[in-house]
GROMACS .gro file of C-alpha atoms in nm:
model
  237
    1MET     CA    1   0.020  -0.002   0.017
    2SER     CA    2   0.114   0.347  -0.087
    3LYS     CA    3   0.183   0.624   0.186
    4VAL     CA    4   0.228   0.984   0.181
    5ASN     CA    5   0.322   1.213   0.458
    6VAL     CA    6   0.137   1.543   0.534
    7TRP     CA    7   0.251   1.840   0.723
    8LEU     CA    8  -0.022   2.069   0.892
    9TYR     CA    9  -0.011   2.433   0.836
   10ASP     CA   10  -0.161   2.729   1.001
   11ASN     CA   11  -0.475   2.816   0.792
   12LEU     CA   12  -0.387   3.180   0.747
   13LEU     CA   13  -0.735   3.241   0.555
   14THR     CA   14  -0.966   3.190   0.883
   15PRO     CA   15  -0.965   3.339   1.217
   16ASP     CA   16  -0.961   2.997   1.387
   17PRO     CA   17  -0.636   2.950   1.548
   18ASN     CA   18  -0.693   2.595   1.576
   19ASP     CA   19  -0.754   2.554   1.180
   20PHE     CA   20  -0.501   2.379   0.976
   21TYR     CA   21  -0.448   2.277   0.618
   22GLY     CA   22  -0.249   1.969   0.518
   23LYS     CA   23   0.038   1.968   0.245
   24VAL     CA   24   0.165   1.644   0.109
   25LYS     CA   25   0.542   1.637   0.198
   26PRO     CA   26   0.707   1.635  -0.141
   27GLN     CA   27   0.944   1.359  -0.257
   28GLY     CA   28   1.093   1.534  -0.541
   29THR     CA   29   1.020   1.573  -0.928
   30LEU     CA   30   1.063   1.256  -1.155
   31TYR     CA   31   1.135   1.329  -1.532
   32ASN     CA   32   1.148   1.056  -1.817
   33GLY     CA   33   1.494   0.947  -1.731
   34ASP     CA   34   1.376   0.872  -1.377
   35ILE     CA   35   1.095   0.653  -1.503
   36ALA     CA   36   1.330   0.487  -1.753
   37ASP     CA   37   1.558   0.409  -1.432
   38ALA     CA   38   1.258   0.278  -1.243
   39MET     CA   39   1.141   0.057  -1.557
   40ILE     CA   40   1.496  -0.093  -1.552
   41LYS     CA   41   1.498  -0.168  -1.183
   42GLU     CA   42   1.168  -0.359  -1.224
   43GLY     CA   43   1.329  -0.549  -1.502
   44THR     CA   44   1.348  -0.509  -1.857
   45GLU     CA   45   1.550  -0.600  -2.156
   46TYR     CA   46   1.560  -0.267  -2.297
   47GLN     CA   47   1.846  -0.042  -2.253
   48LYS     CA   48   1.775   0.299  -2.077
   49GLU     CA   49   1.853   0.519  -2.396
   50THR     CA   50   1.558   0.300  -2.592
   51ILE     CA   51   1.295   0.354  -2.293
   52LEU     CA   52   1.383   0.731  -2.270
   53ASN     CA   53   1.315   0.755  -2.674
   54ILE     CA   54   0.986   0.604  -2.660
   55LEU     CA   55   0.883   0.795  -2.356
   56ASP     CA   56   1.005   1.147  -2.504
   57ARG     CA   57   0.842   1.020  -2.869
   58SER     CA   58   0.515   0.937  -2.672
   59ASP     CA   59   0.519   1.276  -2.506
   60ARG     CA   60   0.550   1.459  -2.841
   61ILE     CA   61   0.278   1.241  -3.000
   62LYS     CA   62   0.037   1.311  -2.727
   63VAL     CA   63   0.116   1.697  -2.745
   64ALA     CA   64   0.094   1.684  -3.123
   65LYS     CA   65  -0.252   1.484  -3.105
   66LEU     CA   66  -0.424   1.690  -2.813
   67VAL     CA   67  -0.377   2.011  -2.996
   68GLU     CA   68  -0.549   1.845  -3.310
   69GLY     CA   69  -0.845   1.821  -3.098
   70TYR     CA   70  -0.796   1.436  -2.989
   71SER     CA   71  -0.849   1.330  -2.656
   72ILE     CA   72  -0.580   1.134  -2.486
   73ASN     CA   73  -0.669   0.844  -2.232
   74THR     CA   74  -0.390   0.686  -2.069
   75GLY     CA   75  -0.348   0.504  -1.740
   76VAL     CA   76  -0.266   0.785  -1.546
   77TYR     CA   77  -0.486   1.061  -1.682
   78HIS     CA   78  -0.766   1.180  -1.939
   79SER     CA   79  -0.717   1.485  -2.132
   80HIS     CA   80  -0.874   1.716  -2.393
   81ILE     CA   81  -0.837   2.086  -2.506
   82GLY     CA   82  -1.082   2.333  -2.479
   83ILE     CA   83  -1.144   2.711  -2.531
   84ASN     CA   84  -1.205   2.997  -2.250
   85GLY     CA   85  -1.346   3.337  -2.357
   86ALA     CA   86  -1.667   3.439  -2.497
   87PHE     CA   87  -1.747   3.467  -2.880
   88HIS     CA   88  -1.969   3.769  -2.949
   89GLY     CA   89  -2.183   3.627  -3.239
   90ALA     CA   90  -2.179   3.350  -3.483
   91THR     CA   91  -1.944   3.513  -3.704
   92ASP     CA   92  -1.681   3.627  -3.426
   93ARG     CA   93  -1.342   3.499  -3.479
   94PHE     CA   94  -1.107   3.333  -3.252
   95ASP     CA   95  -0.890   3.648  -3.085
   96PRO     CA   96  -0.587   3.559  -2.889
   97ASN     CA   97  -0.645   3.860  -2.657
   98GLU     CA   98  -1.006   3.750  -2.563
   99HIS     CA   99  -0.977   3.348  -2.607
  100ARG     CA  100  -0.748   3.110  -2.485
  101ILE     CA  101  -0.701   2.733  -2.552
  102THR     CA  102  -0.659   2.505  -2.245
  103ALA     CA  103  -0.573   2.165  -2.187
  104SER     CA  104  -0.768   1.973  -1.899
  105PHE     CA  105  -0.639   1.674  -1.731
  106ILE     CA  106  -0.856   1.454  -1.522
  107SER     CA  107  -0.723   1.142  -1.305
  108SER     CA  108  -0.766   0.808  -1.451
  109THR     CA  109  -0.977   0.560  -1.293
  110ALA     CA  110  -0.676   0.352  -1.206
  111LEU     CA  111  -0.532   0.665  -1.044
  112ARG     CA  112  -0.845   0.745  -0.840
  113GLU     CA  113  -0.861   0.399  -0.720
  114GLU     CA  114  -0.488   0.410  -0.584
  115LEU     CA  115  -0.563   0.733  -0.421
  116LYS     CA  116  -0.832   0.569  -0.224
  117LYS     CA  117  -0.612   0.330  -0.075
  118THR     CA  118  -0.317   0.529  -0.006
  119GLN     CA  119  -0.236   0.572   0.352
  120VAL     CA  120  -0.182   0.897   0.488
  121ASP     CA  121   0.040   0.988   0.797
  122ILE     CA  122   0.013   1.310   0.938
  123VAL     CA  123   0.372   1.389   1.039
  124GLY     CA  124   0.313   1.712   1.269
  125THR     CA  125   0.251   2.063   1.246
  126ALA     CA  126   0.500   2.277   1.024
  127THR     CA  127   0.511   2.603   1.236
  128THR     CA  128   0.859   2.680   1.172
  129GLU     CA  129   0.941   2.659   0.804
  130PRO     CA  130   0.858   2.887   0.541
  131VAL     CA  131   0.604   2.784   0.305
  132ILE     CA  132   0.452   2.917  -0.049
  133GLY     CA  133   0.088   2.829  -0.012
  134LYS     CA  134  -0.051   3.009  -0.331
  135VAL     CA  135   0.053   3.207  -0.620
  136ILE     CA  136  -0.211   3.423  -0.820
  137ASP     CA  137  -0.156   3.601  -1.148
  138SER     CA  138  -0.299   3.956  -1.106
  139LEU     CA  139  -0.380   3.979  -1.476
  140THR     CA  140  -0.566   3.643  -1.526
  141LYS     CA  141  -0.646   3.581  -1.174
  142ALA     CA  142  -0.499   3.223  -1.242
  143GLU     CA  143  -0.392   3.033  -0.936
  144ASP     CA  144  -0.089   2.802  -0.914
  145SER     CA  145  -0.082   2.747  -1.291
  146THR     CA  146  -0.004   3.038  -1.580
  147ILE     CA  147   0.179   3.340  -1.496
  148THR     CA  148   0.215   3.649  -1.735
  149PRO     CA  149   0.560   3.802  -1.795
  150GLY     CA  150   0.593   4.191  -1.719
  151ASN     CA  151   0.300   4.157  -1.466
  152VAL     CA  152   0.240   4.121  -1.088
  153ILE     CA  153   0.195   3.804  -0.911
  154SER     CA  154   0.077   3.743  -0.556
  155ILE     CA  155   0.278   3.519  -0.373
  156GLN     CA  156   0.099   3.407  -0.030
  157GLY     CA  157   0.213   3.176   0.247
  158ASN     CA  158   0.403   3.249   0.562
  159ARG     CA  159   0.747   3.365   0.655
  160LEU     CA  160   0.838   3.494   0.300
  161LYS     CA  161   0.935   3.829   0.357
  162ILE     CA  162   1.275   3.912   0.145
  163ALA     CA  163   1.531   4.022   0.403
  164GLY     CA  164   1.913   4.011   0.411
  165ASP     CA  165   2.221   4.153   0.262
  166ASP     CA  166   2.358   3.858   0.071
  167ALA     CA  167   2.359   3.911  -0.342
  168ILE     CA  168   2.150   3.568  -0.371
  169VAL     CA  169   1.849   3.695  -0.155
  170GLY     CA  170   1.546   3.778  -0.377
  171VAL     CA  171   1.249   3.606  -0.606
  172TYR     CA  172   1.344   3.388  -0.891
  173LEU     CA  173   1.183   3.216  -1.167
  174ILE     CA  174   1.378   2.871  -1.282
  175ASN     CA  175   1.325   2.785  -1.641
  176GLN     CA  176   1.282   2.410  -1.618
  177ASN     CA  177   1.417   2.351  -1.979
  178ASP     CA  178   1.791   2.497  -1.913
  179ASP     CA  179   1.774   2.577  -1.548
  180SER     CA  180   1.848   2.932  -1.626
  181ARG     CA  181   1.733   3.162  -1.321
  182HIS     CA  182   1.547   3.480  -1.378
  183LYS     CA  183   1.547   3.730  -1.067
  184CYS     CA  184   1.271   3.952  -1.016
  185ALA     CA  185   1.401   4.291  -0.988
  186GLN     CA  186   1.076   4.472  -0.831
  187ILE     CA  187   0.922   4.351  -0.532
  188ILE     CA  188   0.617   4.600  -0.466
  189THR     CA  189   0.500   4.443  -0.118
  190ASN     CA  190   0.727   4.236   0.108
  191GLU     CA  191   0.536   4.094   0.385
  192PRO     CA  192   0.579   3.776   0.572
  193LYS     CA  193   0.224   3.651   0.428
  194GLN     CA  194   0.242   3.813   0.097
  195LEU     CA  195   0.466   3.925  -0.184
  196LEU     CA  196   0.344   4.129  -0.463
  197VAL     CA  197   0.637   4.072  -0.739
  198MET     CA  198   0.670   4.214  -1.097
  199LEU     CA  199   0.764   3.929  -1.317
  200PRO     CA  200   1.059   3.976  -1.561
  201ALA     CA  201   1.072   3.907  -1.939
  202LEU     CA  202   1.002   3.517  -1.954
  203GLU     CA  203   1.024   3.278  -2.251
  204VAL     CA  204   0.765   3.049  -2.313
  205GLY     CA  205   0.791   2.734  -2.091
  206ASN     CA  206   0.782   2.598  -1.758
  207TYR     CA  207   0.900   2.767  -1.437
  208ALA     CA  208   0.989   2.669  -1.079
  209LEU     CA  209   0.962   2.967  -0.828
  210GLU     CA  210   1.195   3.012  -0.571
  211ILE     CA  211   1.231   3.255  -0.275
  212VAL     CA  212   1.573   3.310  -0.106
  213THR     CA  213   1.586   3.502   0.205
  214GLN     CA  214   1.747   3.525   0.544
  215PHE     CA  215   1.427   3.644   0.715
  216SER     CA  216   1.357   3.476   1.031
  217ALA     CA  217   1.051   3.513   1.302
  218ASN     CA  218   1.256   3.707   1.566
  219SER     CA  219   1.441   4.046   1.475
  220LEU     CA  220   1.761   3.856   1.379
  221LEU     CA  221   1.864   3.767   1.026
  222LEU     CA  222   1.939   3.406   0.932
  223LYS     CA  223   2.324   3.380   0.898
  224GLU     CA  224   2.302   3.216   0.571
  225PRO     CA  225   2.008   3.267   0.296
  226ARG     CA  226   1.721   2.980   0.289
  227GLU     CA  227   1.573   2.875  -0.027
  228ILE     CA  228   1.202   2.808  -0.043
  229GLN     CA  229   1.058   2.655  -0.372
  230PHE     CA  230   0.679   2.623  -0.468
  231GLU     CA  231   0.563   2.270  -0.526
  232GLN     CA  232   0.370   2.363  -0.834
  233ILE     CA  233   0.520   2.426  -1.172
  234LEU     CA  234   0.420   2.772  -1.325
  235ILE     CA  235   0.356   2.804  -1.684
  236VAL     CA  236   0.429   3.084  -1.920
  237ASP     CA  237   0.252   3.027  -2.261
   0.00000   0.00000   0.00000
C-alpha cells in the first residue's frame, strides 16, 4: 500500500487559531529519465536510451494529437483541450487577446482507485518553516498555473519576507528546460504572508518559483540565506 506524509500548516485564511490545512510532503520531481530508471529496476530487456526515446516520443505524439483536437486517455490521466472566453456572435473569430486554448487533465480510474487506498500519515505541524501556499497571476487571476511576464504575481504563504544583504536574496523563476534563473527586480509588497512581485520578461516554458531570504521570525537575520521553492510548476504560454 502506498503512503504519503502530510504536514499541517496554520490556515491563515480563517480566524480560527486551531484551523490547519494539510500539504503532502514533497518527495521530489521525476522526469522521463527517472521513469526509465524505475522501469530498468523492475526488470526489462530494453536499454535506458531505448526506453527514454520511447517515453519522449510518446510525449511528443500526445502533445501533437491533443492540439489537433484528440482526447488522450492513459493509465494516469484523461486529457482534452478546450477554449475559454466569449464569442460575440456566430461570425466572431478567435482572438488571442480574448480567447485562450487550454488543456484539461482528469485523473484516470486507476489513479483514483490508488488514491482511495493510499495511507496518509500526519507527521506534525509545520510551524517553523517558510511555506509558499498559493501564487496568483494579477492579470488573469489564475492560481498556481499560468503566469504573465511583465505583470504582477501575488505569492501567499508564511515567513516569505525578502530580507538580508546576501547578493542571492530575492525571488527567482527557474526555467525547467535549461535551469536558467531569472530574478524579479521589483518587489512591490514585501510582507511575511504576502509578496507582490513584478515578473521579468520570460520565454514560453515551465518555471519553478524560488524565494531566497534571510528572514526569520525574530528580529535577527539568518546567517545563511534559505531557499523556499513552490511545489507547483508555473507556466508561461
